[in-house]
GROMACS .gro file of N, CA and C in nm:
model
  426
    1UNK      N    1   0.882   3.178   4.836
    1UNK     CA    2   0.811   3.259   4.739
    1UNK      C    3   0.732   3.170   4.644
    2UNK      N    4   0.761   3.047   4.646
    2UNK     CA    5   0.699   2.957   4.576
    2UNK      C    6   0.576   2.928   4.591
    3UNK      N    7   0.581   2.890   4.751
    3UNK     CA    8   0.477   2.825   4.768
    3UNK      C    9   0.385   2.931   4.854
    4UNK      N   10   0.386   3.071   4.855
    4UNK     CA   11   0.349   3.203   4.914
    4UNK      C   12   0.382   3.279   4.776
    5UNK      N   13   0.289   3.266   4.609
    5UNK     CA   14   0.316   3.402   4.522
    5UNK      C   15   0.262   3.519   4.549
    6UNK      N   16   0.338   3.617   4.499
    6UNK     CA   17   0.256   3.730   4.528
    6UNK      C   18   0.099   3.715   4.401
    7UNK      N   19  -0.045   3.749   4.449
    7UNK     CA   20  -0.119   3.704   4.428
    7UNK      C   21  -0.234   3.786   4.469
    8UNK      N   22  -0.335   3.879   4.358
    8UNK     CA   23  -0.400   3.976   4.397
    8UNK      C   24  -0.500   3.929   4.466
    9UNK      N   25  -0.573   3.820   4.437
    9UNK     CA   26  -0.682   3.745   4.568
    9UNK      C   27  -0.600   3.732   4.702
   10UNK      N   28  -0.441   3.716   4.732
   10UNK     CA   29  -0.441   3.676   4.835
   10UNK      C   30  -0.313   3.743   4.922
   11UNK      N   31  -0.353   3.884   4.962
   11UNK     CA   32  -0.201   3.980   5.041
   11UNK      C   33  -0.182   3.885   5.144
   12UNK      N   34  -0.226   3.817   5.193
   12UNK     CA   35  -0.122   3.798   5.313
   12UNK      C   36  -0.001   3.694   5.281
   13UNK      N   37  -0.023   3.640   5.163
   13UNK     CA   38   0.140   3.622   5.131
   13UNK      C   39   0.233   3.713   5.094
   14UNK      N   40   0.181   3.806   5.057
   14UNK     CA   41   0.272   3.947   5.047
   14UNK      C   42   0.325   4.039   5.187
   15UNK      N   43   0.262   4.000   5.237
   15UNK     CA   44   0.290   4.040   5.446
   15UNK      C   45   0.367   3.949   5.474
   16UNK      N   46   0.343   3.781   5.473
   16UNK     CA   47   0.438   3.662   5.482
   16UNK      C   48   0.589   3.704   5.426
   17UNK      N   49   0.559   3.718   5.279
   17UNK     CA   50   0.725   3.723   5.215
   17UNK      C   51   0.792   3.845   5.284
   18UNK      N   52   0.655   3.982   5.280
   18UNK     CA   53   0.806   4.104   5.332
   18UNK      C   54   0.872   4.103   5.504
   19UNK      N   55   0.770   3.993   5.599
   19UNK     CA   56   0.751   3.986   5.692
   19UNK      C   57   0.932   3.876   5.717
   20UNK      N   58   0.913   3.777   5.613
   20UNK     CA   59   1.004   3.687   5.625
   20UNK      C   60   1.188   3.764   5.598
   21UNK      N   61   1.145   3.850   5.443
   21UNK     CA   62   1.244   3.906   5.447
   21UNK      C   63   1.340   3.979   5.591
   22UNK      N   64   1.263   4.052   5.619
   22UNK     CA   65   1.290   4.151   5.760
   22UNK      C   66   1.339   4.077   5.844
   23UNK      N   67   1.255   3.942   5.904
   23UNK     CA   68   1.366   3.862   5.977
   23UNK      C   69   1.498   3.790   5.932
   24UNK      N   70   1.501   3.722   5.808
   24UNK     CA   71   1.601   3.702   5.724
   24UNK      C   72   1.710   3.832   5.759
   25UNK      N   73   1.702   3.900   5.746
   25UNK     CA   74   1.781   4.026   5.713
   25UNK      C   75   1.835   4.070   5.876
   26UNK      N   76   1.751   4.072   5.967
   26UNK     CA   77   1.770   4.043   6.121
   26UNK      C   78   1.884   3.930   6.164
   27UNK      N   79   1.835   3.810   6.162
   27UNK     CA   80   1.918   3.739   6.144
   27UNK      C   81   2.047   3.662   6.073
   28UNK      N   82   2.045   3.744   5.967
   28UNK     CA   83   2.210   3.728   5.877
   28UNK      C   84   2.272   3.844   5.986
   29UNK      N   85   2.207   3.951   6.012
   29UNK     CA   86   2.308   4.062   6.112
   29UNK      C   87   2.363   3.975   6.244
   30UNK      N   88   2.263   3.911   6.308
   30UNK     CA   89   2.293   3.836   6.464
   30UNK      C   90   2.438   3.741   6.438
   31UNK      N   91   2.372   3.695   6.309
   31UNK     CA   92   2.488   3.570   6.292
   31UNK      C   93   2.633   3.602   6.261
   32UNK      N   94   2.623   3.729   6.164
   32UNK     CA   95   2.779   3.732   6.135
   32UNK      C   96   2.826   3.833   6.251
   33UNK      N   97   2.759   3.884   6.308
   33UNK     CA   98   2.803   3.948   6.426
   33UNK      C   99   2.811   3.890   6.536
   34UNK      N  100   2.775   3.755   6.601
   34UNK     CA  101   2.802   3.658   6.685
   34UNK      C  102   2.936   3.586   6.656
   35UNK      N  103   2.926   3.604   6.506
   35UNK     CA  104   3.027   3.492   6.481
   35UNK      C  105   3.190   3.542   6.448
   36UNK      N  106   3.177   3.703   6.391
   36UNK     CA  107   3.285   3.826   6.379
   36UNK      C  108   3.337   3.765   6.553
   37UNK      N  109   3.263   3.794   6.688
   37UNK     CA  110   3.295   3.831   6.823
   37UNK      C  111   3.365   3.700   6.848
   38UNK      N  112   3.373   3.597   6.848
   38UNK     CA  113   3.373   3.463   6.821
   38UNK      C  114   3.507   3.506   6.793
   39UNK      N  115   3.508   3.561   6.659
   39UNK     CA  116   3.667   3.519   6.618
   39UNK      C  117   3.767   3.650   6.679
   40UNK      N  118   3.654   3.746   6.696
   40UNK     CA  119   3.775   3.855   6.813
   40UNK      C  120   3.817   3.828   6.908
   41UNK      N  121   3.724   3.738   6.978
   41UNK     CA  122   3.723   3.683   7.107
   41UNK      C  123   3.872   3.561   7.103
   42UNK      N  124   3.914   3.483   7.016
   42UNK     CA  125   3.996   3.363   6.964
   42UNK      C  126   4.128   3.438   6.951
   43UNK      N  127   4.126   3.617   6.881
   43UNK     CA  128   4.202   3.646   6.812
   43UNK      C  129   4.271   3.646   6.666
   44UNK      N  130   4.128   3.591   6.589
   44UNK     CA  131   4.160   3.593   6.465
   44UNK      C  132   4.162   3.725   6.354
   45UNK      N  133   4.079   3.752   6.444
   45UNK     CA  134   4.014   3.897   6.408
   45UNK      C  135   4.020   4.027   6.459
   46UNK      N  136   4.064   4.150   6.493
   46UNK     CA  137   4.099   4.233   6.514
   46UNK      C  138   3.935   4.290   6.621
   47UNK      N  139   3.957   4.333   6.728
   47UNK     CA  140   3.798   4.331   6.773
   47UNK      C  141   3.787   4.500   6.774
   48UNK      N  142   3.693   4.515   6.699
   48UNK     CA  143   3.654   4.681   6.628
   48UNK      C  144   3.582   4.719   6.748
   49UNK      N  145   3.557   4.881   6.761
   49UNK     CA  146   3.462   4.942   6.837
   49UNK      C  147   3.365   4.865   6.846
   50UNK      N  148   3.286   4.840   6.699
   50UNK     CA  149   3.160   4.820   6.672
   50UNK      C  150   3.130   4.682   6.759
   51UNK      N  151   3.262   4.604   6.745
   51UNK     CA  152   3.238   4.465   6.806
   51UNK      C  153   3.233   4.495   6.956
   52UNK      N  154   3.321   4.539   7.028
   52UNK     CA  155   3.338   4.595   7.144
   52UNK      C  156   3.224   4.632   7.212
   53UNK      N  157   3.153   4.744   7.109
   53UNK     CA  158   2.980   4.742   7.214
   53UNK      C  159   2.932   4.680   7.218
   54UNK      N  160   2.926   4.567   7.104
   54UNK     CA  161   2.859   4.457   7.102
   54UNK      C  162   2.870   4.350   7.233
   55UNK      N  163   3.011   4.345   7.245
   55UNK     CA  164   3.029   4.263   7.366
   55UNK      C  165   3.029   4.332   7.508
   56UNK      N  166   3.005   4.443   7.503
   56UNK     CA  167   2.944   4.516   7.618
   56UNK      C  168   2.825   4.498   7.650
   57UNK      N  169   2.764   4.529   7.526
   57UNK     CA  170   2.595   4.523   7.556
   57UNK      C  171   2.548   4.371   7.557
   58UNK      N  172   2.604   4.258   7.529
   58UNK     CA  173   2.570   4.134   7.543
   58UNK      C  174   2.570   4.093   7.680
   59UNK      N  175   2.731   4.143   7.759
   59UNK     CA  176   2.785   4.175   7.929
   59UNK      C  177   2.668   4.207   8.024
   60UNK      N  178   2.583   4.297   7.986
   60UNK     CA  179   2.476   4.395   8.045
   60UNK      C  180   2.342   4.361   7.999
   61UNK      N  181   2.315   4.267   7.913
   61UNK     CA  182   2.212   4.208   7.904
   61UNK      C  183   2.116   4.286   7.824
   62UNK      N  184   2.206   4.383   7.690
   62UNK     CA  185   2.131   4.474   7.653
   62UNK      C  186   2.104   4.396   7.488
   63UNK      N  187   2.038   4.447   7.418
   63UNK     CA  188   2.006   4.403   7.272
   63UNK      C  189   2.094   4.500   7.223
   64UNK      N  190   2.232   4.456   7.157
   64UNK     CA  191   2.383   4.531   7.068
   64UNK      C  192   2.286   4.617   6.985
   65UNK      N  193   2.303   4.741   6.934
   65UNK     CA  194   2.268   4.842   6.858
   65UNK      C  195   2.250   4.805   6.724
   66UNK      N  196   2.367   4.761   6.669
   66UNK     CA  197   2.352   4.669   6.562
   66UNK      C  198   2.275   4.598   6.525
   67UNK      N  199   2.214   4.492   6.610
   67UNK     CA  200   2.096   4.460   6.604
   67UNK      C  201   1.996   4.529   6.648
   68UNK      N  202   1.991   4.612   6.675
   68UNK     CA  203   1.847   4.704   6.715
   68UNK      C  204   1.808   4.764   6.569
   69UNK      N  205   1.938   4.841   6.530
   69UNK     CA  206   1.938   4.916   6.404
   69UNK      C  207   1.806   4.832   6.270
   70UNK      N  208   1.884   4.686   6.258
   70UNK     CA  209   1.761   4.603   6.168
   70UNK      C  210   1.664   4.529   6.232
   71UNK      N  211   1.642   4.568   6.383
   71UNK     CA  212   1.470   4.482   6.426
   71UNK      C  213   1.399   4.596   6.461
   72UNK      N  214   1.283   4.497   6.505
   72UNK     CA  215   1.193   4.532   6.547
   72UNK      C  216   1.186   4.638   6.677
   73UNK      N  217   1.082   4.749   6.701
   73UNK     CA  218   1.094   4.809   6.806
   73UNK      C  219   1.056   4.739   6.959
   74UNK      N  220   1.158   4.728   7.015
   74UNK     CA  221   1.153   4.667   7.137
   74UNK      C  222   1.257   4.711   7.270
   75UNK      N  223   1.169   4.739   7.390
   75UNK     CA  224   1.219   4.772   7.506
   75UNK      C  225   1.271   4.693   7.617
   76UNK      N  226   1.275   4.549   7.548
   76UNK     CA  227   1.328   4.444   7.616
   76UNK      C  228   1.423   4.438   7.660
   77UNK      N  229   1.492   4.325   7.762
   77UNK     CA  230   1.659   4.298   7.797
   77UNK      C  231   1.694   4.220   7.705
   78UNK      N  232   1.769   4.114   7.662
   78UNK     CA  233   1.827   4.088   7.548
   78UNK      C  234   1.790   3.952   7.597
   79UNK      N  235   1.779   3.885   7.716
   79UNK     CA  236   1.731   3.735   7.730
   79UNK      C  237   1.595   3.750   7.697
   80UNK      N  238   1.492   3.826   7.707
   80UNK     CA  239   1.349   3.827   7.671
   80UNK      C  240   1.356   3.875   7.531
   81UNK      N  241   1.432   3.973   7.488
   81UNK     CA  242   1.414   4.004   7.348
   81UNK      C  243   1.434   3.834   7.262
   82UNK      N  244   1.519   3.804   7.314
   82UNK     CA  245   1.560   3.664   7.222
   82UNK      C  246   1.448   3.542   7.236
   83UNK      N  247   1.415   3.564   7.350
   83UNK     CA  248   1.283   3.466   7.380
   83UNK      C  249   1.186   3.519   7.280
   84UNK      N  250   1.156   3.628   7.272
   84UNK     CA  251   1.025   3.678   7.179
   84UNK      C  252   1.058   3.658   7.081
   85UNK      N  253   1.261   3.696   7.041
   85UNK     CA  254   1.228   3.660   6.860
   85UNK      C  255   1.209   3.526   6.792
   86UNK      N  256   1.242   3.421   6.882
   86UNK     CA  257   1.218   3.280   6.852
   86UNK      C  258   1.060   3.273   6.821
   87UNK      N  259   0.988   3.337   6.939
   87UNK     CA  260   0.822   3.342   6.887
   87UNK      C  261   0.812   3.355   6.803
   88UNK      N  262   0.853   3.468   6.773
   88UNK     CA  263   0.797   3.552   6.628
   88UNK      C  264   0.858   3.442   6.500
   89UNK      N  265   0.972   3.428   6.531
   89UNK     CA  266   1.072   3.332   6.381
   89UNK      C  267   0.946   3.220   6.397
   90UNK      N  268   0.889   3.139   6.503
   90UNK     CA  269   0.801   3.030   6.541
   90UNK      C  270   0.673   3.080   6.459
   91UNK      N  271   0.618   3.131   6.450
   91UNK     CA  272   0.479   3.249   6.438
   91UNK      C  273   0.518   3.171   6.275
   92UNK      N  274   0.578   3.262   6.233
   92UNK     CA  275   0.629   3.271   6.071
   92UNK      C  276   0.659   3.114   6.001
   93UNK      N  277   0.750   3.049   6.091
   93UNK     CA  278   0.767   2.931   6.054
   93UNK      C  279   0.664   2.808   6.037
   94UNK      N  280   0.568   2.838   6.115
   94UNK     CA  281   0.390   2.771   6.166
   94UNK      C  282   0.328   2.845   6.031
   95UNK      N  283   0.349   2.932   5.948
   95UNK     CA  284   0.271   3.016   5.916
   95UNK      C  285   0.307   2.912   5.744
   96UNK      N  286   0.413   2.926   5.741
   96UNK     CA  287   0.482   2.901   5.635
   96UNK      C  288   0.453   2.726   5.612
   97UNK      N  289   0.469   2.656   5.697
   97UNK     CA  290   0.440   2.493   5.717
   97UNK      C  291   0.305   2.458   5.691
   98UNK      N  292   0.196   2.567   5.738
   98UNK     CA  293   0.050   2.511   5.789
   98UNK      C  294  -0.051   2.618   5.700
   99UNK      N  295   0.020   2.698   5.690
   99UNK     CA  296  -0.070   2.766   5.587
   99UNK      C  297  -0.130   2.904   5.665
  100UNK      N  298  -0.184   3.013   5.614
  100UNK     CA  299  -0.258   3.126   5.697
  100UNK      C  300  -0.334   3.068   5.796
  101UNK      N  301  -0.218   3.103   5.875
  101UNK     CA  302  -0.312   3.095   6.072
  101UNK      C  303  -0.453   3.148   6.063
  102UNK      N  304  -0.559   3.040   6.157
  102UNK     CA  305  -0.711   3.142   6.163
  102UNK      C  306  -0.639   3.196   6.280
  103UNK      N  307  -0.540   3.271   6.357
  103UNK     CA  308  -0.527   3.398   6.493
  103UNK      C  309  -0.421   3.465   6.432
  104UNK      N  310  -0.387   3.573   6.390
  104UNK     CA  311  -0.260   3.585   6.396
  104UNK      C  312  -0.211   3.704   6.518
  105UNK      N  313  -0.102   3.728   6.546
  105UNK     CA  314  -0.023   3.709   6.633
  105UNK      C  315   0.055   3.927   6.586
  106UNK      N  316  -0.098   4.023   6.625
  106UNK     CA  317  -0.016   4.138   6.520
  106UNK      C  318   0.117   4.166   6.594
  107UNK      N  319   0.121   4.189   6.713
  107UNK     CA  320   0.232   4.254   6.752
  107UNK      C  321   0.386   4.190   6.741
  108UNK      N  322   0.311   4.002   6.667
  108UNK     CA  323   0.425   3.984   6.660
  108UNK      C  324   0.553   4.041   6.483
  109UNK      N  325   0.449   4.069   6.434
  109UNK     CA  326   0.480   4.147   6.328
  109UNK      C  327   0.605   4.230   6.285
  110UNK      N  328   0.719   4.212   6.213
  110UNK     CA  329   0.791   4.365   6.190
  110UNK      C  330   0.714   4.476   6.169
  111UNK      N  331   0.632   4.429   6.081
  111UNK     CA  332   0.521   4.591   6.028
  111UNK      C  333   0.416   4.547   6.019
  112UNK      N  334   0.316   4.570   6.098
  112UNK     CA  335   0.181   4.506   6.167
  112UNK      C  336   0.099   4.596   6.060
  113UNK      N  337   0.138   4.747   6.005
  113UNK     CA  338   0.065   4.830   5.918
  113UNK      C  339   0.050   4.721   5.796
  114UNK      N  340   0.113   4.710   5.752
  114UNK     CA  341   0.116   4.569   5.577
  114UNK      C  342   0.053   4.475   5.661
  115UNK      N  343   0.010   4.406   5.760
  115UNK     CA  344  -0.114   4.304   5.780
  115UNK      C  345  -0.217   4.361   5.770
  116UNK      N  346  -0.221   4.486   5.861
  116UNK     CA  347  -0.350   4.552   5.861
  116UNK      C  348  -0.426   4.610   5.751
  117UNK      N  349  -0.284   4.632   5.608
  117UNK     CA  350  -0.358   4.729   5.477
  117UNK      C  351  -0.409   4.553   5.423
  118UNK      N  352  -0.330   4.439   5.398
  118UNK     CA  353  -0.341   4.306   5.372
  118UNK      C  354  -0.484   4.256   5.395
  119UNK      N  355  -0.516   4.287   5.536
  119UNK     CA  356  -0.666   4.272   5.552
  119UNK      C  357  -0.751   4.297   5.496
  120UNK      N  358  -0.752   4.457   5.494
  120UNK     CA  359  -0.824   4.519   5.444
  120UNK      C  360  -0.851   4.542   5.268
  121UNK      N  361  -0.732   4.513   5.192
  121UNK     CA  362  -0.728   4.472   5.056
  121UNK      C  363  -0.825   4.314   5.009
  122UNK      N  364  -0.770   4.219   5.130
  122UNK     CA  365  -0.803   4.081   5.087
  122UNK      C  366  -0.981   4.119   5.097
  123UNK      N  367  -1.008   4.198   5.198
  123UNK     CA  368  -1.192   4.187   5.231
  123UNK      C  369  -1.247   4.260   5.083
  124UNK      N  370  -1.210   4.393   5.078
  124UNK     CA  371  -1.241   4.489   4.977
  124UNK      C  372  -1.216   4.416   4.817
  125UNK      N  373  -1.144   4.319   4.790
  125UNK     CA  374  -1.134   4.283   4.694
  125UNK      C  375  -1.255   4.200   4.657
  126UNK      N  376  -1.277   4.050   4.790
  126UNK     CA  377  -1.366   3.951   4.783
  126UNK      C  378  -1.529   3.993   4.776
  127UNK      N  379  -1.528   4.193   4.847
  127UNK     CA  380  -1.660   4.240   4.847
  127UNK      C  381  -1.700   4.266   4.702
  128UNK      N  382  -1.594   4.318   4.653
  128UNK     CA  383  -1.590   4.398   4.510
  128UNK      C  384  -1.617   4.550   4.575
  129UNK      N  385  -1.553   4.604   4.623
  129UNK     CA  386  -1.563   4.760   4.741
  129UNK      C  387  -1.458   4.779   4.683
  130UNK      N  388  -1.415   4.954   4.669
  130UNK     CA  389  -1.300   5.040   4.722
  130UNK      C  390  -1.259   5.037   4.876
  131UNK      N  391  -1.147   4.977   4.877
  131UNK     CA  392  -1.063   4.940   4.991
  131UNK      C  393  -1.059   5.077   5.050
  132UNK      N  394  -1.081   5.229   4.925
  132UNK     CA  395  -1.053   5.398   5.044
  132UNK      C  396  -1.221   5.345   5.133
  133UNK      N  397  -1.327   5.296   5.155
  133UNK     CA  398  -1.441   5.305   5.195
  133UNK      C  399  -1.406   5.235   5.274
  134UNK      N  400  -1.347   5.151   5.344
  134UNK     CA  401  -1.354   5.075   5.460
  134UNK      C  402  -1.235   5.072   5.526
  135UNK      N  403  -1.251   5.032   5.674
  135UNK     CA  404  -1.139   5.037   5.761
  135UNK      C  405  -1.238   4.996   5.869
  136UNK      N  406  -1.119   4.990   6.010
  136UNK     CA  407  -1.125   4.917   6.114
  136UNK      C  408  -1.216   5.016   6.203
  137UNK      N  409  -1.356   4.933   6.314
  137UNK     CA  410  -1.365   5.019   6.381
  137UNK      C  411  -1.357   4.893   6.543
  138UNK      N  412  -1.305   4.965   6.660
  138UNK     CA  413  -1.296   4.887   6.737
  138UNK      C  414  -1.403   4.950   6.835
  139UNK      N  415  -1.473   4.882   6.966
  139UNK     CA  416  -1.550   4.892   7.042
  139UNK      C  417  -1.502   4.803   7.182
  140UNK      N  418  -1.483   4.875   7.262
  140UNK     CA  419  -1.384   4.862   7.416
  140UNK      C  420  -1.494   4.841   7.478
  141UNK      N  421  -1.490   4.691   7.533
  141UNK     CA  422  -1.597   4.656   7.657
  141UNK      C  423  -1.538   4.591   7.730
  142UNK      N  424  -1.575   4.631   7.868
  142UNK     CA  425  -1.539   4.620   7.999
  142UNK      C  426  -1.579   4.434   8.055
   0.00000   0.00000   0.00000
C-alpha cells in the first residue's frame, strides 16, 4: 500500500491493492486448510466433514469448495486451476516489482469490472471528461 497509494490520478493501484487483497484472502484459506488436513491426516486434529470433502475433492482432482467459495470463477480441474493461480499470483507479483504492466492480463483478474471502471476513470480524468460520457467500443475483424 505504500508503494501502490490510493491516488486520484492513478486507479490502477486501487485495482492492484483490491486485486491483491482477494488473493491474499484466497490464499490464507488454501493454507490453513492444507495445513488443518495435514494435521487430520497425522491425527492431531479431529478430521471434520468440511476437511473430509476437502480431501475428497483433492482425491478427484477437483478445486475443495472451500476454496471455490473465496476465488475466482473457474471450471478447471484443480492441477490447471493451480497452474493458473500461480499465473495470476505471477501477473500481480511482476506488477507489484516492475510497476503498471504496458499488457495486462484481464481475465487474469478477480474482478476484471474495477480494471475496466480503473481505465476508464484514469482516461476521463487525464481528458478532463465525465467518465458517464465514455466507455468501451470494440470492433471484431476477421
Amino acid at each position: 500500500m505504500e508503494m501502490f497509494p490510493v491516488l486520484y490520478e492513478e486507479s490502477m493501484n486501487t485495482v492492484l491493492i483490491q486485486e491483491v487483497i482477494r488473493y491474499n484472502n484466497l490464499l490464507a484459506v488454501i493454507s490453513q486448510s492444507l495445513g488443518d488436513i495435514v494435521k487430520a491426516l497425522k491425527g492431531l486434529v479431529v478430521m471434520s466433514s468440511e476437511l473430509e470433502l476437502m480431501a475428497s475433492s483433492l482425491f478427484i482432482n477437483v478445486v475443495p469448495d472451500m476454496w471455490k467459495a473465496k476465488a475466482y470463477p473457474s471450471l478447471k480441474p484443480l492441477a490447471s486451476w493451480v497452474s493458473d493461480l500461480i499465473l495470476r499470483i505471477n501477473f500481480l507479483q511482476k506488477w507489484i516489482c516492475d510497476g503498471i504492466p504496458p499488457v495486462f492480463w484481464i481475465s487474469g483478474f478477480f474482478f476484471p469490472q474495477a480494471f475496466l471502471t480503473g481505465t476508464l476513470q484514469n482516461y476521463a480524468r487525464r481528458s478532463g471528461i465525465s467518465i458517464n460520457t465514455i466507455g468501451f467500443d470494440f470492433e471484431v475483424r476477421q
